[in-house]
Short mmCIF file of C-alpha atoms in Angstrom, two decimals:
data_model
loop_
_atom_site.label_atom_id
_atom_site.label_comp_id
_atom_site.label_asym_id
_atom_site.label_seq_id
_atom_site.Cartn_x
_atom_site.Cartn_y
_atom_site.Cartn_z
CA GLY A 30 -49.51 33.42 -60.47
CA GLU A 31 -47.42 36.38 -59.22
CA SER A 32 -45.86 34.35 -56.27
CA GLY A 33 -45.09 31.75 -58.78
CA GLU A 34 -43.78 34.29 -61.39
CA GLU A 35 -41.42 35.76 -58.46
CA SER A 36 -40.20 32.42 -56.91
CA GLY A 37 -39.31 31.15 -60.91
CA GLN A 38 -37.28 34.61 -61.15
CA ASP A 39 -35.46 34.22 -57.91
CA GLU A 40 -34.58 30.40 -59.50
CA ASN A 41 -32.93 31.91 -62.55
CA VAL A 42 -30.81 34.77 -60.67
CA THR A 43 -27.23 33.90 -61.67
CA PRO A 44 -24.24 35.66 -59.75
CA GLN A 45 -22.81 38.21 -61.43
CA HIS A 46 -19.43 37.36 -60.44
CA SER A 47 -18.22 33.41 -60.15
CA PRO A 48 -17.04 32.52 -56.86
CA PRO A 49 -13.46 31.56 -56.05
CA TRP A 50 -14.62 27.91 -55.01
CA SER A 51 -16.27 27.64 -58.34
CA GLY A 52 -13.82 24.92 -59.65
CA LEU A 53 -15.59 22.58 -57.07
CA LYS A 54 -16.91 19.46 -59.06
CA GLY A 55 -20.73 18.73 -59.10
CA ARG A 56 -23.51 21.06 -57.32
CA ARG A 57 -26.74 19.86 -56.38
CA GLU A 58 -29.86 22.41 -56.31
CA GLY A 59 -31.92 23.36 -52.77
CA GLY A 60 -31.73 25.51 -49.73
CA ARG A 61 -32.99 25.27 -46.08
CA GLY A 62 -36.43 26.90 -44.75
CA GLY A 63 -37.82 26.77 -48.29
CA ASP A 64 -35.21 29.67 -49.84
CA SER A 65 -33.65 29.46 -53.32
CA GLY A 66 -30.11 28.49 -53.69
CA SER A 67 -27.40 26.64 -54.64
CA ASN A 68 -24.82 24.91 -52.53
CA TYR A 69 -21.30 23.15 -53.75
CA ASP A 70 -20.68 19.84 -52.44
CA SER A 71 -17.87 17.75 -53.76
CA ASP A 72 -14.93 15.71 -52.69
CA GLU A 73 -12.29 17.63 -54.11
CA TYR A 74 -11.14 20.65 -56.31
CA ASP A 75 -10.37 20.05 -60.29
CA ASP A 76 -6.89 19.78 -59.47
CA GLY A 77 -7.56 17.41 -56.53
CA SER A 78 -5.90 19.63 -54.31
CA CYS A 79 -8.85 19.92 -51.51
CA PRO A 80 -10.97 17.99 -49.18
CA ARG A 81 -14.67 18.67 -49.60
CA PRO A 82 -16.01 21.94 -47.90
CA SER A 83 -19.17 22.46 -46.56
CA LEU A 84 -20.44 26.06 -47.71
CA ASP A 85 -22.69 28.12 -45.60
CA GLU A 86 -26.19 29.41 -46.96
CA THR A 87 -26.47 31.94 -49.35
CA ARG A 88 -27.40 35.11 -48.58
CA THR A 89 -27.62 38.57 -50.06
CA ASP A 90 -26.48 41.85 -48.77
CA ASP A 91 -27.81 45.54 -49.76
CA SER A 92 -25.21 47.54 -52.01
CA ASP A 93 -24.74 50.37 -49.09
CA GLY A 94 -24.15 47.46 -46.38
CA SER A 95 -27.04 48.31 -44.69
CA GLY A 96 -27.19 44.47 -44.22
CA SER A 97 -31.21 43.99 -46.09
CA SER A 98 -31.68 42.04 -48.60
CA SER A 99 -32.73 42.61 -52.46
CA PRO A 100 -33.81 40.31 -55.01
CA ASP A 101 -32.08 42.20 -57.51
CA ALA A 102 -28.66 42.43 -55.84
CA SER A 103 -26.06 39.43 -56.54
CA PRO A 104 -25.92 36.66 -53.80
CA ALA A 105 -22.61 36.87 -52.12
CA ARG A 106 -21.22 33.65 -50.18
CA ALA A 107 -19.54 34.02 -47.00
CA PRO A 108 -16.33 31.97 -47.31
CA PRO A 109 -15.44 28.08 -46.33
CA ARG A 110 -14.50 27.86 -42.48
CA PRO A 111 -11.18 26.21 -42.51
CA LEU A 112 -11.37 22.28 -41.55
CA HIS A 113 -9.90 20.71 -38.29
CA ARG A 114 -6.76 19.33 -39.12
CA ASN A 115 -7.39 15.90 -37.50
CA THR A 116 -11.31 15.65 -37.51
CA GLY A 117 -11.96 16.57 -41.09
CA ARG A 118 -14.83 18.98 -39.71
CA GLN A 119 -15.41 22.60 -39.85
CA ALA A 120 -13.80 24.60 -36.78
CA SER A 121 -15.78 26.65 -34.87
CA ARG A 122 -15.55 30.34 -35.33
CA PRO A 123 -14.13 31.94 -32.42
CA LYS A 124 -16.52 34.17 -30.14
CA ALA A 125 -15.78 38.03 -29.63
CA GLY A 126 -14.30 39.25 -26.87
CA PRO A 127 -15.30 42.66 -25.01
CA HIS A 128 -13.63 44.71 -27.21
CA GLY A 129 -14.81 42.83 -30.54
CA ALA A 130 -11.19 40.94 -30.50
CA PRO A 131 -11.48 37.19 -31.01
CA GLN A 132 -11.60 35.70 -27.84
CA GLN A 133 -8.77 33.46 -26.72
CA PRO A 134 -9.44 29.61 -26.02
CA GLY A 135 -9.23 28.64 -22.70
CA PRO A 136 -7.89 25.28 -21.29
CA ARG A 137 -9.43 22.34 -23.05
CA PRO A 138 -11.72 20.37 -20.16
CA ALA A 139 -10.84 16.95 -19.36
CA ALA A 140 -13.07 14.47 -20.85
CA LYS A 141 -15.64 13.05 -19.21
CA GLY A 142 -14.95 9.85 -16.91
CA HIS A 143 -10.93 10.68 -17.22
CA ASN A 144 -9.01 11.98 -14.86
CA SER A 145 -6.71 15.32 -15.45
CA SER A 146 -2.87 15.54 -14.83
CA ARG A 147 -4.08 17.93 -12.11
CA SER A 148 -6.44 15.32 -10.62
CA ARG A 149 -5.12 14.30 -6.65
CA ILE A 150 -6.42 11.62 -4.14
CA VAL A 151 -8.37 13.74 -1.91
CA TYR A 152 -9.12 12.82 1.81
CA ASP A 153 -11.77 13.90 3.84
CA ALA A 154 -10.51 15.43 6.72
CA THR A 155 -13.64 14.41 9.03
CA ARG A 156 -13.06 10.95 8.61
CA PRO A 157 -10.56 8.63 9.86
CA ARG A 158 -7.61 7.85 6.94
CA TYR A 159 -8.25 4.03 7.75
CA LYS A 160 -11.63 4.29 6.55
CA GLN A 161 -10.64 5.79 3.34
CA TRP A 162 -8.01 3.14 2.44
CA ARG A 163 -8.10 2.20 -1.33
CA GLY A 164 -7.04 -1.54 -0.99
CA ARG A 165 -8.94 -4.53 0.68
CA HIS A 166 -7.24 -4.58 3.53
CA ARG A 167 -9.24 -4.67 7.04
CA PHE A 168 -8.63 -2.55 9.96
CA TYR A 169 -9.67 -3.12 13.58
CA PHE A 170 -9.56 -1.49 16.87
CA GLY A 171 -9.86 1.91 14.93
CA GLY A 172 -7.07 1.30 12.57
CA ARG A 173 -4.59 0.25 14.93
CA ILE A 174 -4.21 -3.17 13.49
CA MET A 175 -4.09 -4.07 9.46
CA MET A 176 -5.22 -7.22 8.32
CA GLY A 177 -5.56 -8.77 5.05
CA PRO A 178 -9.06 -9.32 2.87
CA ASN A 179 -9.05 -13.23 4.07
CA VAL A 180 -9.44 -12.88 7.78
CA LYS A 181 -11.25 -16.19 7.63
CA GLN A 182 -8.43 -17.90 6.82
CA PHE A 183 -6.20 -16.55 9.52
CA PHE A 184 -8.89 -17.33 12.23
CA LEU A 185 -8.95 -21.20 10.69
CA THR A 186 -4.84 -21.34 11.12
CA LEU A 187 -5.25 -20.05 14.48
CA GLY A 188 -8.10 -22.50 15.61
CA LEU A 189 -5.81 -25.27 14.19
CA THR A 190 -2.88 -24.45 16.08
CA VAL A 191 -4.80 -24.28 19.50
CA LEU A 192 -6.52 -27.34 18.97
CA THR A 193 -3.18 -29.33 17.45
CA TRP A 194 -1.60 -28.06 20.80
CA SER A 195 -4.48 -28.77 22.92
CA SER A 196 -4.94 -32.67 21.70
CA PHE A 197 -0.99 -32.90 22.73
CA PHE A 198 -1.28 -31.66 25.99
CA VAL A 199 -3.88 -34.42 26.83
CA PHE A 200 -2.72 -37.33 25.21
CA ALA A 201 1.13 -36.70 24.47
CA TYR A 202 2.51 -34.82 27.33
CA PRO A 203 1.60 -36.74 30.32
CA SER A 204 3.47 -39.81 28.84
CA LEU A 205 6.58 -37.83 27.82
CA PRO A 206 10.31 -39.16 29.33
CA ARG A 207 11.43 -36.69 31.78
CA PHE A 208 14.70 -35.37 31.32
CA PHE A 209 17.31 -34.52 33.69
CA PRO A 210 15.74 -36.31 36.70
CA SER A 211 18.99 -35.55 38.94
CA VAL A 212 17.30 -31.61 38.71
CA PHE A 213 14.10 -31.84 38.38
CA ALA A 214 11.38 -33.50 40.55
CA ALA A 215 10.11 -36.60 39.76
CA SER A 216 6.82 -36.06 40.77
CA GLY A 217 6.16 -32.65 39.89
CA PRO A 218 5.43 -31.30 36.23
CA ASN A 219 8.10 -32.23 33.37
CA TRP A 220 9.52 -28.75 33.15
CA PRO A 221 11.74 -29.23 30.51
CA ALA A 222 9.27 -30.88 28.14
CA LEU A 223 6.70 -27.84 29.44
CA ALA A 224 9.23 -25.12 28.76
CA LEU A 225 9.99 -27.11 24.96
CA CYS A 226 6.52 -26.93 24.49
CA ALA A 227 5.31 -23.87 25.67
CA PHE A 228 8.49 -22.23 23.54
CA GLU A 229 7.49 -23.62 20.47
CA LEU A 230 3.58 -23.09 21.02
CA LEU A 231 4.50 -19.28 21.58
CA GLY A 232 7.08 -18.66 18.54
CA MET A 233 4.25 -20.22 16.32
CA THR A 234 1.32 -18.47 17.50
CA LEU A 235 3.38 -15.13 17.71
CA TYR A 236 4.52 -14.90 14.39
CA LEU A 237 1.47 -16.31 12.74
CA VAL A 238 0.06 -12.67 14.78
CA VAL A 239 2.58 -10.69 13.52
CA THR A 240 2.58 -11.95 9.64
CA ALA A 241 -0.76 -11.47 9.47
CA THR A 242 -1.14 -7.91 10.72
CA SER A 243 2.00 -6.43 9.64
CA ASP A 244 2.69 -4.20 6.44
CA PRO A 245 4.07 -6.53 3.77
CA GLY A 246 6.17 -3.28 2.33
CA ILE A 247 2.63 -1.37 0.56
CA ILE A 248 3.51 1.54 -1.73
CA PRO A 249 0.99 4.28 -1.43
CA ARG A 250 -1.11 5.01 -4.45
CA SER A 251 -0.23 7.98 -5.98
CA SER A 252 -2.51 10.61 -8.41
CA PRO A 253 -3.46 9.67 -11.75
CA SER A 254 -1.33 11.23 -14.80
CA HIS A 255 -3.28 12.43 -17.85
CA LEU A 256 0.32 12.20 -19.29
CA VAL A 257 0.97 9.04 -18.65
CA ASP A 258 -2.56 7.73 -19.44
CA SER A 259 -2.34 8.50 -22.64
CA MET A 260 0.86 6.72 -23.55
CA PRO A 261 0.79 3.55 -25.60
CA LEU A 262 0.29 0.13 -23.69
CA GLU A 263 3.82 -0.96 -24.89
CA MET A 264 5.79 1.92 -23.57
CA LYS A 265 3.55 1.71 -19.89
CA GLU A 266 4.93 -2.21 -19.82
CA ARG A 267 8.69 -0.69 -20.23
CA MET A 268 8.58 1.20 -17.78
CA ASN A 269 7.10 -0.70 -15.44
CA TYR A 270 3.71 1.34 -14.61
CA CYS A 271 0.55 0.13 -12.53
CA PRO A 272 -2.49 1.49 -13.82
CA THR A 273 -4.36 0.71 -10.46
CA CYS A 274 -1.88 2.33 -8.17
CA HIS A 275 -0.78 4.99 -10.65
CA ILE A 276 2.99 4.43 -9.99
CA VAL A 277 6.08 3.36 -11.69
CA LYS A 278 6.75 -0.04 -9.83
CA PRO A 279 10.15 -0.23 -8.29
CA ALA A 280 12.40 -3.48 -9.27
CA ARG A 281 11.23 -6.69 -7.69
CA THR A 282 7.71 -4.80 -6.92
CA LYS A 283 4.35 -6.61 -8.13
CA HIS A 284 0.71 -5.20 -7.58
CA CYS A 285 -1.25 -8.08 -5.59
CA ARG A 286 -4.80 -8.73 -6.79
CA GLN A 287 -5.59 -10.15 -3.10
CA THR A 288 -4.89 -7.35 -1.78
CA ASP A 289 -5.16 -4.57 -4.63
CA CYS A 290 -1.74 -2.88 -3.56
CA CYS A 291 1.57 -3.02 -4.55
CA ILE A 292 3.99 -4.69 -2.78
CA ARG A 293 7.97 -4.34 -2.70
CA ARG A 294 9.75 -7.35 -2.97
CA PHE A 295 6.70 -9.40 -3.50
CA ASP A 296 6.81 -13.20 -3.00
CA HIS A 297 3.28 -14.51 -2.68
CA HIS A 298 -0.01 -14.24 -0.97
CA CYS A 299 -0.05 -16.82 2.02
CA PRO A 300 -3.35 -18.01 2.72
CA TRP A 301 -2.80 -19.34 5.79
CA THR A 302 -2.02 -15.81 7.26
CA GLY A 303 -4.70 -14.21 4.79
CA ASN A 304 -2.10 -11.70 4.39
CA SER A 305 0.56 -10.99 1.37
CA VAL A 306 4.42 -11.89 1.89
CA GLY A 307 6.93 -8.90 1.03
CA GLU A 308 10.11 -6.99 1.80
CA LEU A 309 9.07 -6.06 5.63
CA ASN A 310 7.29 -9.10 6.78
CA TYR A 311 9.23 -11.86 5.08
CA ARG A 312 11.16 -12.61 7.97
CA ASP A 313 8.11 -13.19 9.97
CA PHE A 314 6.83 -15.43 7.89
CA PHE A 315 10.26 -17.68 7.42
CA ALA A 316 10.27 -17.69 11.46
CA PHE A 317 6.20 -18.92 11.37
CA ILE A 318 7.12 -21.89 9.17
CA SER A 319 10.17 -22.33 10.68
CA PHE A 320 8.28 -22.77 14.25
CA THR A 321 5.22 -24.64 12.43
CA PHE A 322 7.52 -27.42 11.31
CA LEU A 323 9.03 -27.89 14.88
CA SER A 324 5.78 -27.88 16.74
CA SER A 325 4.10 -30.42 14.09
CA LEU A 326 7.31 -32.87 14.43
CA THR A 327 7.53 -32.25 18.28
CA ASN A 328 3.61 -33.71 18.31
CA LEU A 329 4.52 -36.01 15.94
CA LEU A 330 6.84 -37.76 18.20
CA GLY A 331 4.56 -37.11 21.36
CA HIS A 332 2.05 -39.18 19.76
CA LEU A 333 4.08 -41.68 18.82
CA ASN A 334 5.86 -42.33 22.20
CA ALA A 335 2.06 -42.00 23.64
CA LEU A 336 0.89 -44.92 21.35
CA ILE A 337 3.83 -47.30 22.16
CA ALA A 338 4.03 -46.13 25.97
CA ASP A 339 -0.01 -47.26 26.13
CA VAL A 340 0.56 -50.44 23.97
CA THR A 341 3.47 -51.66 25.74
CA SER A 342 2.68 -50.43 29.17
CA VAL A 343 1.80 -53.64 31.75
CA ASP A 344 1.39 -51.82 35.12
CA VAL A 345 -0.80 -49.03 33.57
CA PRO A 346 -4.47 -50.11 32.10
CA ARG A 347 -4.91 -49.28 27.95
CA SER A 348 -6.66 -46.74 27.13
CA GLY A 349 -8.90 -47.12 24.43
CA LEU A 350 -9.19 -43.34 23.45
CA THR A 351 -5.43 -42.95 23.37
CA GLU A 352 -5.40 -45.98 20.87
CA VAL A 353 -8.15 -44.33 18.53
CA ALA A 354 -6.80 -40.48 19.07
CA CYS A 355 -2.92 -40.96 18.71
CA PRO A 356 -3.18 -42.78 15.28
CA VAL A 357 -5.54 -40.07 13.70
CA LEU A 358 -2.98 -37.05 15.52
CA ILE A 359 0.17 -38.95 14.32
CA ALA A 360 -1.38 -39.14 10.53
CA TRP A 361 -2.41 -35.16 10.81
CA ASN A 362 1.24 -34.54 12.31
CA ALA A 363 2.92 -36.29 9.81
CA LEU A 364 0.78 -34.56 6.86
CA VAL A 365 1.76 -31.24 8.47
CA ALA A 366 5.56 -32.15 9.14
CA GLY A 367 5.83 -32.99 5.47
CA LEU A 368 4.30 -30.43 3.53
CA VAL A 369 5.65 -27.34 5.84
CA GLY A 370 9.05 -29.32 5.81
CA ALA A 371 9.11 -29.31 2.06
CA LEU A 372 8.07 -25.27 1.95
CA LEU A 373 10.62 -24.36 4.68
CA ALA A 374 13.37 -26.34 2.27
CA PHE A 375 12.05 -24.47 -0.58
CA HIS A 376 12.29 -21.13 1.05
CA CYS A 377 15.67 -21.91 2.39
CA TYR A 378 16.60 -22.76 -1.24
CA LEU A 379 15.23 -19.45 -2.61
CA VAL A 380 17.14 -17.34 0.54
CA ALA A 381 20.28 -18.63 -0.33
CA ARG A 382 19.70 -17.73 -4.27
CA GLY A 383 18.52 -14.38 -3.05
CA GLN A 384 14.72 -14.76 -4.80
CA THR A 385 11.37 -14.87 -4.21
CA THR A 386 8.51 -17.11 -4.82
CA ASN A 387 7.12 -15.05 -7.80
CA GLU A 388 10.23 -14.92 -9.10
CA TRP A 389 10.93 -18.22 -9.09
CA LEU A 390 7.59 -19.29 -10.50
CA ARG A 391 8.14 -16.82 -13.30
CA GLY A 392 11.53 -17.88 -13.95
CA GLU A 393 13.41 -14.72 -13.32
CA ARG A 394 16.29 -14.06 -12.04
CA SER A 395 16.97 -11.86 -8.70
CA GLY A 396 17.06 -8.57 -10.93
CA MET A 397 20.83 -7.77 -9.54
CA PRO A 398 23.80 -7.75 -11.46
CA LYS A 399 26.38 -10.23 -10.64
CA ARG A 400 29.00 -8.07 -9.69
CA THR A 401 26.57 -6.55 -6.78
CA LYS A 402 24.63 -9.77 -6.05
CA PRO A 403 24.94 -10.37 -2.74
CA THR A 404 26.26 -13.99 -1.33
CA CYS A 405 24.75 -16.87 0.08
CA ALA A 406 26.18 -16.39 3.67
CA GLU A 407 25.15 -12.26 2.83
CA ASN A 408 21.64 -13.51 1.86
CA TRP A 409 21.22 -15.20 5.26
CA TRP A 410 22.71 -12.03 7.28
CA ASN A 411 20.00 -10.08 5.26
CA LEU A 412 17.34 -12.09 6.48
CA CYS A 413 18.08 -12.36 9.74
CA CYS A 414 20.11 -9.39 11.18
CA GLU A 415 18.91 -6.57 8.60
CA VAL A 416 17.14 -3.65 10.16
CA ARG A 417 13.78 -3.11 8.52
#
């Protein structure tokens, strides 16, 4: 009975002085831990000038300041903590320093999974640099040779080249006409034709390997920047920012999805070489398709001549293998000559205009003003004689 009377007395205790936040609308009764008290919870003041605060628990202090609670003393409430201007929640109280002064807040840590502005691309000194490459290229011979991700396509192209020329030397070379019979012996090797075929074969193979293993103009990656990451998407697109390489791409630069690298003056990704074509290896690619067109044209004419010579010959008996293989090889070389010839003509058009394949597909110009835009002759000079 006594405990009930005491609890009833505690619930009916009223503060002697009204608190400064007594203007809040609405009150609710309750407490924590079984203690009685009243907490104020409202959306705003009577005049609507403040959002809803969350008040601390009611506490009572002794009149002498010793900190011991007394049931007869009036409950003194702690003032509400200020609200955060962005979240609307109560700000945490600053921790006390060594001499009682409030501790100064330190640098705000970066969010989990977010790169801060001071983060850097760190390489392990104990491992070779090529093993820490962040692109999709493949390295061979201790990092001395770099190739694209599609290595199988490169070897497929190399195998087709060897197979095509092997069939040429088997079926077409023996029946080739002899040039300069007065200079070269009629019974020996056909040196002019052999030199021409060797020149085309070596040129085609050499530029295929160089295009597949050379640097197309890769721009190294940079460290991520918290300042740039916090920018809106429209501003990043306007400043031509690459979120993968964390760089501001120069003019005519594009991020290649196959190699996962930004390439200067990106033209296209060639599936036959397995590598991207850019500023540094475009000349090699142009020479490769030129030699491919000449080689296919030479093979086409050689097999056609061999078929005609086998059909029209009277002294030499006909070969059934030649009559079967030559039409297939003629069709194959005609197809290659037509497709590669069209590709070569298209790139001649792009070189004359100073444009890349990527810009032509996007409907963009060369990105240079008319005053400084080079002429057709200057574009061809830059392709053939410019030092890269």
